[in-house]
Amino acid sequence: MRRWVVLLTLTALTSLLVTVPSTASPSADESEACPWLDSGLPVENRVRQLLGAMTLDEKLSMVHGSAGPLEFVGPVYAGLVQAIPRLCVPELGLSDGPAGVGNSHTGVTQLPAPLMLGATWDSGLAEEYGAVLAEEVAGKGAGVALSPSVDLIRDPRAGRGFETFGEDPRLAGVLAQAQIRAIQDRGVLAQAKHLAAYNQETARNTRLGNAVVSERALQEFYLPPFEQAVDAGAASVMCGYNHVNGVHACNNTYLISQVLKGQFGFDGFVTSDWFALHASHAAANAGVDMQMPSGCYFGPRLRDGVRTGKVALSRLDDMVGRILRQMFRHGLFDRSRTGSPDAVVTTPEHVAVARKVAEQGSVLLKNGADLLPFQGVDSIAVLGRAAGAGVIGSGGGSAHVIAPSIVTPFDGIKRRAAREGIDVRFAERADAVKVAEATDVAVVFVSQWSSESKDRGGIALSHADNAMIEDVARANPNTVVVLNTGGPVTMPWLDDVAGVVAAWYPGQEYGNAIAALLFGDVNPAGKLPVTFPAALRQAPAADPPRFPGGHYDEDLAVGYRWYDQQRLRPLFPFGFGLSYTEFSYSDLRIAGQAEAETVTVEATVTNTGDRRGTEVAQLYVSHPAVDGEPPRLLKDFEKVELDPGRSARVRFTLDARSLSHWDAEAHRWVRSAGDYVISVGGSSRDLPLAGSLRAQRTVATSEPTPPPPPGAPEGGDDALTKLANAATCPSEGAYAAALGAASLVGLPPGEQAETPPRNPSSGG
Ligand code: BGC
């Protein structure tokens, strides 16, 4: 709390010190003076013309933010690149974040956390989510959405797990692609973050936050979501706070220049995470194109670098050109900006998207004796602070979004129950048992805060919450638990309760969504995007040297791959989620040879229950043993909605990459000869259909990673430059140390409901 309040206060103060940006559209004079405003010209010509007209200082001003040395963020937005009026270059605001407009802005929609979007497995919803983000970011007058986070959950304690799409690169990649396209279709640049293997907060932005990870794990697991983001046309990528194999991510030639720009063909720009730059010339040569939020490394320090030849002028031109290319490509020179930081940008349509994602992303984990949906119920106990004042709509840190108001579970259930004349009573912990004893069903709400800058200490709920659940379950056999958490938790009371719903951080429409699900107006369709371990010690990186120690010894066995490889039974497996109906799988058909460019796999899904429902059919590939892969890897999925008794064919596509593994000696993808088993079903542990595909020959399926570009050695600046850096960037070091230290202190509390229930014990 303390640290975040300090940050928010500083943010607010900095915002007060600046003037609000103007929204100028090019006049006829400007068009004449600035021929690159002609949108009929090819983008590359416009970039060349404009670059040719820029002075060295103007070029430098494009490659960094405009925050002062003691400011934690840019003016108005998280970051701001100044306009160059002489050349008709508009300013470029960079706005958080992955769950809606952040940076203390108000008048915005608080969307459910990206992890909840992950639980929808729905690229259509990811598009709608991206559209809301883009419209609100643009409405606030910014040009870049610092979204999506395509990091993966390596450990359930990860403080920023809620900002991600979960633990699987394929799921994350598909959702990221849909979201990026939707953002950029609306003229806002997307920024995929944080390159790469940024999986923990502990010791962040210090040398101790070092991911020691194999090339193969990077290539097969942590990097593919970035590749998918690039394939979707992402305009920008943010490099992270962590070190990777001893080299800072924002100074990492391998990650940025060889893989992102070389292997993936990324032609956009790379922005440093805020205060994540620790070098000037070396970072520019490693491939970073823009410093945020200030210019202490990429301002005068970079000018010196260009003057002394330590950074080639052609590299500076490349940096500026990459930024301009994206601004031209997405029309930032062609439209006058209409947004403003004070605008109210939330709309009823956006709120409807928030609700839909909360409904579709809630995961029904247990439904004993078919207690849910409520039927023939006359009274409901809504229990726990987390149903009212203790609700958490949005996680903490840069992804935090301020809701105009949150519909609490108590509000939502009370309103829905009123339609049927059902009595709803609320009680906090002290009176929970008494109220539960007197009602037909009891719904216990519990929440747990997680935030950027601090990993969770464990995955247990508080003792008090666990005790409340146990006490209520003893008092009322019809007890349902709703988990309002940023990730997996343990459930020592699981056998004693009738139902469990994972509701993540569900955004401002929480209460309406959970009521619709409990009453059966909406049939649960969410599936876990992350494994829920039975105990923390079961998790892949549970050993301290792995987490937070940073030794990625589990290698490829991350997430469900670990539990499968170790033959462990998690509490709830990846991909799992119940519905109020049931589905069966039949008639697997695999069309094509492994040698073909794509193989099509089809299966029939049938709704065998008695209500309309939605299933996420999942396809996993098992490699020939020679590849040394974990037992099963998700390669495709398809969501299908079916009336009772109806069937549909679901269709999956496998390409050469789907059957390939990374050959760390040849530095490329290779498909081995052998048999590949294809399994299809409703979760990673429920795969009733299986077939196989044979590849006759071993073949390379990609080019190798290119070598480092000339002049881009790994490592930091030379000694002289380091000295000069220390003089121009004193706050960077201090801030890095503060970030590292903050990661080691306690988590701030995170309750966010605006209005606690007015008449708690009577429900009125
Ligand atoms: C976070 C980024 C965020 C940036 C700007 C950093 O602390 O790591 O994800 O976009 O701040 O707020």
Short mmCIF file of C-alpha atoms in Angstrom, two decimals, residues 57-399:
data_model
loop_
_atom_site.label_atom_id
_atom_site.label_comp_id
_atom_site.label_asym_id
_atom_site.label_seq_id
_atom_site.Cartn_x
_atom_site.Cartn_y
_atom_site.Cartn_z
CA ASP A 57 18.59 16.32 -31.81
CA GLU A 58 15.18 15.77 -33.34
CA LYS A 59 16.04 12.15 -33.98
CA LEU A 60 17.23 11.76 -30.41
CA SER A 61 14.03 13.31 -29.06
CA MET A 62 12.04 10.52 -30.74
CA VAL A 63 13.82 7.71 -28.95
CA HIS A 64 12.99 8.49 -25.34
CA GLY A 65 10.28 9.64 -23.01
CA SER A 66 10.00 13.13 -21.62
CA ALA A 67 9.80 12.46 -17.88
CA GLY A 68 12.21 14.48 -15.76
CA PRO A 69 14.96 12.81 -13.76
CA LEU A 70 12.85 12.47 -10.62
CA GLU A 71 9.58 11.54 -12.27
CA PHE A 72 8.37 7.98 -12.17
CA VAL A 73 6.17 8.30 -15.23
CA GLY A 74 5.84 10.52 -18.27
CA PRO A 75 3.61 13.57 -18.32
CA VAL A 76 -0.09 12.59 -18.38
CA TYR A 77 0.52 9.03 -19.57
CA ALA A 78 2.90 6.33 -18.37
CA GLY A 79 5.21 7.62 -21.08
CA LEU A 80 5.24 10.48 -23.54
CA VAL A 81 7.44 11.13 -26.57
CA GLN A 82 7.36 14.84 -27.36
CA ALA A 83 5.91 16.19 -30.61
CA ILE A 84 8.19 17.88 -33.17
CA PRO A 85 5.91 20.66 -34.44
CA ARG A 86 8.44 21.86 -37.07
CA LEU A 87 8.15 18.50 -38.78
CA CYS A 88 4.46 17.87 -38.02
CA VAL A 89 5.37 14.89 -35.83
CA PRO A 90 2.60 14.36 -33.27
CA GLU A 91 3.38 13.49 -29.69
CA LEU A 92 3.10 9.84 -28.74
CA GLY A 93 1.49 8.90 -25.43
CA LEU A 94 2.03 5.41 -24.03
CA SER A 95 -0.73 4.23 -21.73
CA ASP A 96 -1.12 1.24 -19.43
CA GLY A 97 -2.18 -1.36 -19.54
CA PRO A 98 -3.33 -4.89 -20.09
CA ALA A 99 -6.64 -4.71 -18.14
CA GLY A 100 -7.92 -1.28 -19.20
CA VAL A 101 -6.56 2.26 -19.04
CA GLY A 102 -4.38 2.59 -15.96
CA ASN A 103 -1.99 5.28 -14.72
CA SER A 104 -4.59 6.62 -12.26
CA HIS A 105 -6.91 7.71 -15.06
CA THR A 106 -10.61 7.76 -14.23
CA GLY A 107 -13.70 7.49 -16.39
CA VAL A 108 -12.46 4.17 -17.77
CA THR A 109 -13.79 0.61 -17.82
CA GLN A 110 -12.28 -1.81 -15.34
CA LEU A 111 -12.07 -4.97 -17.43
CA PRO A 112 -11.54 -8.39 -15.89
CA ALA A 113 -7.86 -9.34 -15.56
CA PRO A 114 -6.18 -10.81 -18.63
CA LEU A 115 -5.92 -14.14 -16.76
CA MET A 116 -9.71 -14.23 -16.76
CA LEU A 117 -9.68 -13.53 -20.50
CA GLY A 118 -7.27 -16.46 -20.68
CA ALA A 119 -9.90 -18.60 -18.96
CA THR A 120 -12.40 -17.82 -21.74
CA TRP A 121 -10.16 -19.47 -24.39
CA ASP A 122 -12.07 -17.20 -26.73
CA SER A 123 -10.32 -15.18 -29.40
CA GLY A 124 -13.58 -13.42 -30.28
CA LEU A 125 -13.74 -12.08 -26.73
CA ALA A 126 -10.03 -11.19 -26.88
CA GLU A 127 -10.91 -9.06 -29.90
CA GLU A 128 -13.72 -7.34 -28.05
CA TYR A 129 -11.43 -6.78 -25.08
CA GLY A 130 -8.76 -5.31 -27.38
CA ALA A 131 -11.34 -3.05 -28.98
CA VAL A 132 -12.33 -1.65 -25.58
CA LEU A 133 -8.68 -1.09 -24.67
CA ALA A 134 -7.97 0.70 -27.93
CA GLU A 135 -11.06 2.89 -27.83
CA GLU A 136 -10.34 3.96 -24.26
CA VAL A 137 -6.62 4.52 -24.81
CA ALA A 138 -7.39 6.59 -27.91
CA GLY A 139 -10.19 8.35 -26.04
CA LYS A 140 -7.62 9.46 -23.49
CA GLY A 141 -5.47 10.79 -26.33
CA ALA A 142 -2.66 8.22 -26.15
CA GLY A 143 -1.24 6.36 -29.14
CA VAL A 144 0.25 3.20 -27.61
CA ALA A 145 -1.51 0.62 -25.43
CA LEU A 146 1.04 -1.07 -23.15
CA SER A 147 -0.71 -4.35 -23.73
CA PRO A 148 -0.88 -7.34 -23.92
CA SER A 149 1.36 -9.03 -21.33
CA VAL A 150 2.41 -12.23 -23.04
CA ASP A 151 4.58 -13.46 -20.18
CA LEU A 152 3.64 -16.91 -18.94
CA ILE A 153 2.92 -18.08 -15.42
CA ARG A 154 5.91 -20.16 -14.36
CA ASP A 155 5.03 -20.23 -10.68
CA PRO A 156 1.60 -19.73 -9.11
CA ARG A 157 3.08 -17.12 -6.73
CA ALA A 158 4.00 -14.75 -9.56
CA GLY A 159 2.76 -11.30 -8.50
CA ARG A 160 1.86 -10.39 -12.06
CA GLY A 161 0.30 -13.73 -12.99
CA PHE A 162 -3.12 -12.06 -13.20
CA GLU A 163 -1.80 -9.81 -16.00
CA THR A 164 -1.00 -12.78 -18.23
CA PHE A 165 -3.06 -15.25 -20.24
CA GLY A 166 -1.82 -18.16 -18.11
CA GLU A 167 0.77 -20.89 -18.43
CA ASP A 168 0.58 -22.02 -22.04
CA PRO A 169 2.31 -20.30 -24.97
CA ARG A 170 -0.25 -21.40 -27.54
CA LEU A 171 -3.24 -20.11 -25.54
CA ALA A 172 -1.40 -16.87 -24.80
CA GLY A 173 -0.33 -16.46 -28.42
CA VAL A 174 -3.80 -16.96 -29.88
CA LEU A 175 -5.43 -14.50 -27.47
CA ALA A 176 -2.60 -11.99 -27.89
CA GLN A 177 -2.97 -12.08 -31.65
CA ALA A 178 -6.69 -11.40 -31.53
CA GLN A 179 -6.22 -8.60 -29.04
CA ILE A 180 -3.34 -6.96 -30.90
CA ARG A 181 -5.24 -6.96 -34.19
CA ALA A 182 -8.27 -5.40 -32.52
CA ILE A 183 -6.16 -2.73 -30.83
CA GLN A 184 -4.30 -1.82 -33.99
CA ASP A 185 -7.39 -1.93 -36.24
CA ARG A 186 -8.47 1.08 -34.21
CA GLY A 187 -5.31 3.04 -34.90
CA VAL A 188 -3.63 2.40 -31.54
CA LEU A 189 -0.21 0.73 -31.40
CA ALA A 190 -0.03 -2.39 -29.25
CA GLN A 191 3.02 -3.11 -27.10
CA ALA A 192 3.55 -6.78 -26.22
CA LYS A 193 5.49 -7.20 -23.00
CA HIS A 194 7.84 -8.12 -21.29
CA LEU A 195 10.59 -9.71 -23.44
CA ALA A 196 11.39 -12.32 -22.08
CA ALA A 197 11.27 -14.92 -19.31
CA TYR A 198 9.97 -12.21 -16.98
CA ASN A 199 8.20 -14.49 -14.54
CA GLN A 200 8.77 -13.10 -11.08
CA GLU A 201 8.81 -9.88 -9.14
CA THR A 202 11.23 -10.87 -6.40
CA ALA A 203 14.51 -8.98 -6.83
CA ARG A 204 13.18 -7.37 -9.96
CA ASN A 205 15.37 -4.97 -11.87
CA THR A 206 18.46 -6.21 -10.00
CA ARG A 207 21.15 -8.66 -10.95
CA LEU A 208 19.53 -11.20 -8.65
CA GLY A 209 16.46 -11.24 -10.87
CA ASN A 210 18.30 -13.42 -13.37
CA ALA A 211 16.56 -16.14 -15.36
CA VAL A 212 19.04 -18.93 -16.03
CA VAL A 213 17.16 -20.67 -18.78
CA SER A 214 18.06 -22.95 -21.68
CA GLU A 215 17.86 -21.75 -25.26
CA ARG A 216 15.40 -24.53 -25.93
CA ALA A 217 13.02 -23.51 -23.11
CA LEU A 218 13.21 -19.91 -24.28
CA GLN A 219 12.46 -20.87 -27.86
CA GLU A 220 9.73 -23.41 -27.14
CA PHE A 221 8.04 -21.76 -24.23
CA TYR A 222 8.80 -18.14 -23.34
CA LEU A 223 9.38 -16.65 -26.79
CA PRO A 224 6.59 -18.08 -29.00
CA PRO A 225 3.91 -15.67 -27.68
CA PHE A 226 6.17 -12.83 -28.81
CA GLU A 227 6.54 -14.45 -32.20
CA GLN A 228 2.78 -14.73 -32.48
CA ALA A 229 2.47 -11.08 -31.45
CA VAL A 230 4.93 -10.16 -34.22
CA ASP A 231 3.00 -12.27 -36.72
CA ALA A 232 -0.14 -10.34 -35.78
CA GLY A 233 1.71 -7.13 -36.64
CA ALA A 234 2.43 -5.84 -33.12
CA ALA A 235 3.91 -2.36 -33.51
CA SER A 236 6.09 -2.55 -30.42
CA VAL A 237 7.53 -4.83 -27.77
CA MET A 238 8.68 -3.93 -24.25
CA CYS A 239 11.84 -5.51 -22.85
CA GLY A 240 11.60 -6.57 -19.21
CA TYR A 241 13.22 -5.88 -15.85
CA ASN A 242 14.90 -9.25 -15.55
CA HIS A 243 18.26 -10.52 -16.62
CA VAL A 244 18.31 -13.53 -18.91
CA ASN A 245 21.36 -15.77 -18.58
CA GLY A 246 23.26 -12.95 -16.93
CA VAL A 247 22.43 -10.26 -19.48
CA HIS A 248 19.80 -7.65 -18.79
CA ALA A 249 16.71 -8.15 -20.97
CA CYS A 250 16.97 -4.54 -22.17
CA ASN A 251 20.60 -5.05 -23.11
CA ASN A 252 20.19 -8.44 -24.61
CA THR A 253 21.34 -8.74 -28.20
CA TYR A 254 20.22 -12.35 -28.41
CA LEU A 255 16.65 -11.63 -27.37
CA ILE A 256 16.15 -8.34 -29.14
CA SER A 257 18.30 -8.33 -32.23
CA GLN A 258 18.88 -11.96 -33.03
CA VAL A 259 15.52 -13.46 -32.08
CA LEU A 260 12.88 -10.71 -32.10
CA LYS A 261 14.17 -8.64 -35.00
CA GLY A 262 16.14 -11.34 -36.81
CA GLN A 263 14.40 -14.67 -36.36
CA PHE A 264 10.86 -13.27 -35.99
CA GLY A 265 11.32 -10.45 -38.53
CA PHE A 266 9.97 -7.76 -36.19
CA ASP A 267 10.02 -4.36 -37.91
CA GLY A 268 8.50 -2.36 -35.05
CA PHE A 269 10.25 -0.76 -32.07
CA VAL A 270 11.44 -2.02 -28.72
CA THR A 271 10.72 0.11 -25.65
CA SER A 272 12.52 -0.35 -22.36
CA ASP A 273 10.33 -1.11 -19.38
CA TRP A 274 10.16 1.85 -17.02
CA PHE A 275 13.63 2.33 -15.49
CA ALA A 276 14.71 -1.01 -16.95
CA LEU A 277 17.50 0.48 -19.03
CA HIS A 278 20.96 0.20 -17.50
CA ALA A 279 23.11 1.23 -20.43
CA SER A 280 23.21 3.74 -23.20
CA HIS A 281 25.35 2.77 -26.19
CA ALA A 282 25.24 -0.93 -25.42
CA ALA A 283 21.44 -0.93 -25.11
CA ALA A 284 21.02 0.90 -28.42
CA ASN A 285 23.44 -1.50 -30.07
CA ALA A 286 21.66 -4.48 -28.49
CA GLY A 287 18.48 -3.34 -30.22
CA VAL A 288 16.43 -1.18 -27.81
CA ASP A 289 14.79 1.63 -29.78
CA MET A 290 13.14 3.77 -27.13
CA GLN A 291 13.91 4.55 -23.49
CA MET A 292 11.09 5.04 -21.00
CA PRO A 293 10.11 7.11 -19.18
CA SER A 294 13.03 9.57 -19.41
CA GLY A 295 15.94 10.22 -21.74
CA CYS A 296 18.89 9.93 -19.41
CA TYR A 297 20.50 7.14 -21.46
CA PHE A 298 19.05 7.84 -24.90
CA GLY A 299 19.25 11.67 -24.82
CA PRO A 300 22.63 13.42 -24.52
CA ARG A 301 24.35 10.12 -23.68
CA LEU A 302 23.28 8.65 -27.00
CA ARG A 303 24.29 11.87 -28.78
CA ASP A 304 27.81 11.32 -27.42
CA GLY A 305 27.65 7.75 -28.60
CA VAL A 306 26.77 8.78 -32.14
CA ARG A 307 29.39 11.55 -32.16
CA THR A 308 32.14 9.21 -30.99
CA GLY A 309 31.03 6.43 -33.33
CA LYS A 310 30.16 4.05 -30.50
CA VAL A 311 26.66 3.94 -31.94
CA ALA A 312 26.44 4.16 -35.72
CA LEU A 313 24.24 6.93 -37.08
CA SER A 314 22.57 4.26 -39.18
CA ARG A 315 21.52 2.55 -35.94
CA LEU A 316 19.94 5.76 -34.63
CA ASP A 317 18.17 6.13 -37.98
CA ASP A 318 16.95 2.56 -37.61
CA MET A 319 15.62 3.32 -34.11
CA VAL A 320 13.75 6.42 -35.25
CA GLY A 321 12.66 4.76 -38.48
CA ARG A 322 11.10 1.85 -36.58
CA ILE A 323 9.03 4.23 -34.45
CA LEU A 324 7.99 6.38 -37.41
CA ARG A 325 7.13 3.32 -39.51
CA GLN A 326 4.56 2.20 -36.95
CA MET A 327 3.18 5.69 -36.49
CA PHE A 328 2.69 6.04 -40.25
CA ARG A 329 1.41 2.50 -40.67
CA HIS A 330 -1.32 2.99 -38.10
CA GLY A 331 -2.37 6.44 -39.24
CA LEU A 332 -1.00 8.51 -36.36
CA PHE A 333 0.12 11.21 -38.81
CA ASP A 334 -3.13 11.08 -40.75
CA ARG A 335 -5.79 11.68 -38.13
CA SER A 336 -6.21 14.56 -35.78
CA ARG A 337 -6.32 13.34 -32.24
CA THR A 338 -9.66 13.73 -30.58
CA GLY A 339 -8.97 12.15 -27.20
CA SER A 340 -8.03 13.90 -24.01
CA PRO A 341 -6.82 12.68 -20.62
CA ASP A 342 -9.91 14.10 -18.92
CA ALA A 343 -12.42 12.43 -21.23
CA VAL A 344 -14.83 9.87 -19.81
CA VAL A 345 -14.17 6.94 -22.11
CA THR A 346 -16.14 4.14 -20.53
CA THR A 347 -19.39 3.33 -22.35
CA PRO A 348 -22.26 0.91 -21.72
CA GLU A 349 -20.92 -1.20 -24.60
CA HIS A 350 -17.51 -1.43 -22.95
CA VAL A 351 -19.10 -2.36 -19.64
CA ALA A 352 -21.06 -5.08 -21.46
CA VAL A 353 -17.75 -6.53 -22.71
CA ALA A 354 -16.41 -6.48 -19.15
CA ARG A 355 -19.46 -8.44 -18.05
CA LYS A 356 -19.26 -10.95 -20.89
CA VAL A 357 -15.60 -11.69 -20.15
CA ALA A 358 -16.38 -12.09 -16.45
CA GLU A 359 -19.19 -14.51 -17.27
CA GLN A 360 -17.22 -16.52 -19.80
CA GLY A 361 -13.98 -16.52 -17.82
CA SER A 362 -15.33 -17.71 -14.48
CA VAL A 363 -14.40 -21.36 -14.04
CA LEU A 364 -16.74 -23.78 -12.29
CA LEU A 365 -14.38 -26.11 -10.46
CA LYS A 366 -16.81 -28.16 -8.42
CA ASN A 367 -20.56 -28.66 -8.48
CA GLY A 368 -21.39 -31.40 -6.00
CA ALA A 369 -24.90 -32.83 -6.12
CA ASP A 370 -25.61 -30.34 -8.91
CA LEU A 371 -26.29 -27.63 -6.36
CA LEU A 372 -25.71 -25.08 -9.07
CA PRO A 373 -27.48 -23.40 -10.70
CA PHE A 374 -29.76 -22.48 -7.81
CA GLN A 375 -33.14 -24.12 -8.07
CA GLY A 376 -35.99 -24.05 -5.60
CA VAL A 377 -33.94 -21.88 -3.27
CA ASP A 378 -35.79 -19.50 -0.95
CA SER A 379 -32.88 -17.91 0.87
CA ILE A 380 -29.22 -17.28 0.13
CA ALA A 381 -26.44 -16.28 2.50
CA VAL A 382 -23.81 -14.10 0.85
CA LEU A 383 -20.83 -14.29 3.14
CA GLY A 384 -17.45 -12.65 3.58
CA ARG A 385 -16.03 -9.16 3.22
CA ALA A 386 -15.00 -10.11 -0.31
CA ALA A 387 -18.69 -10.05 -1.29
CA GLY A 388 -18.86 -6.37 -0.39
CA ALA A 389 -16.24 -3.90 0.69
CA GLY A 390 -13.42 -6.42 0.31
CA VAL A 391 -13.99 -7.12 -3.36
CA ILE A 392 -11.02 -6.99 -5.74
CA GLY A 393 -11.90 -5.99 -9.29
CA SER A 394 -8.39 -5.38 -10.55
CA GLY A 395 -4.90 -6.39 -9.46
CA GLY A 396 -2.20 -3.96 -8.38
CA GLY A 397 0.60 -2.08 -10.07
CA SER A 398 0.70 -0.68 -13.58
CA ALA A 399 -2.16 -2.99 -14.60
#
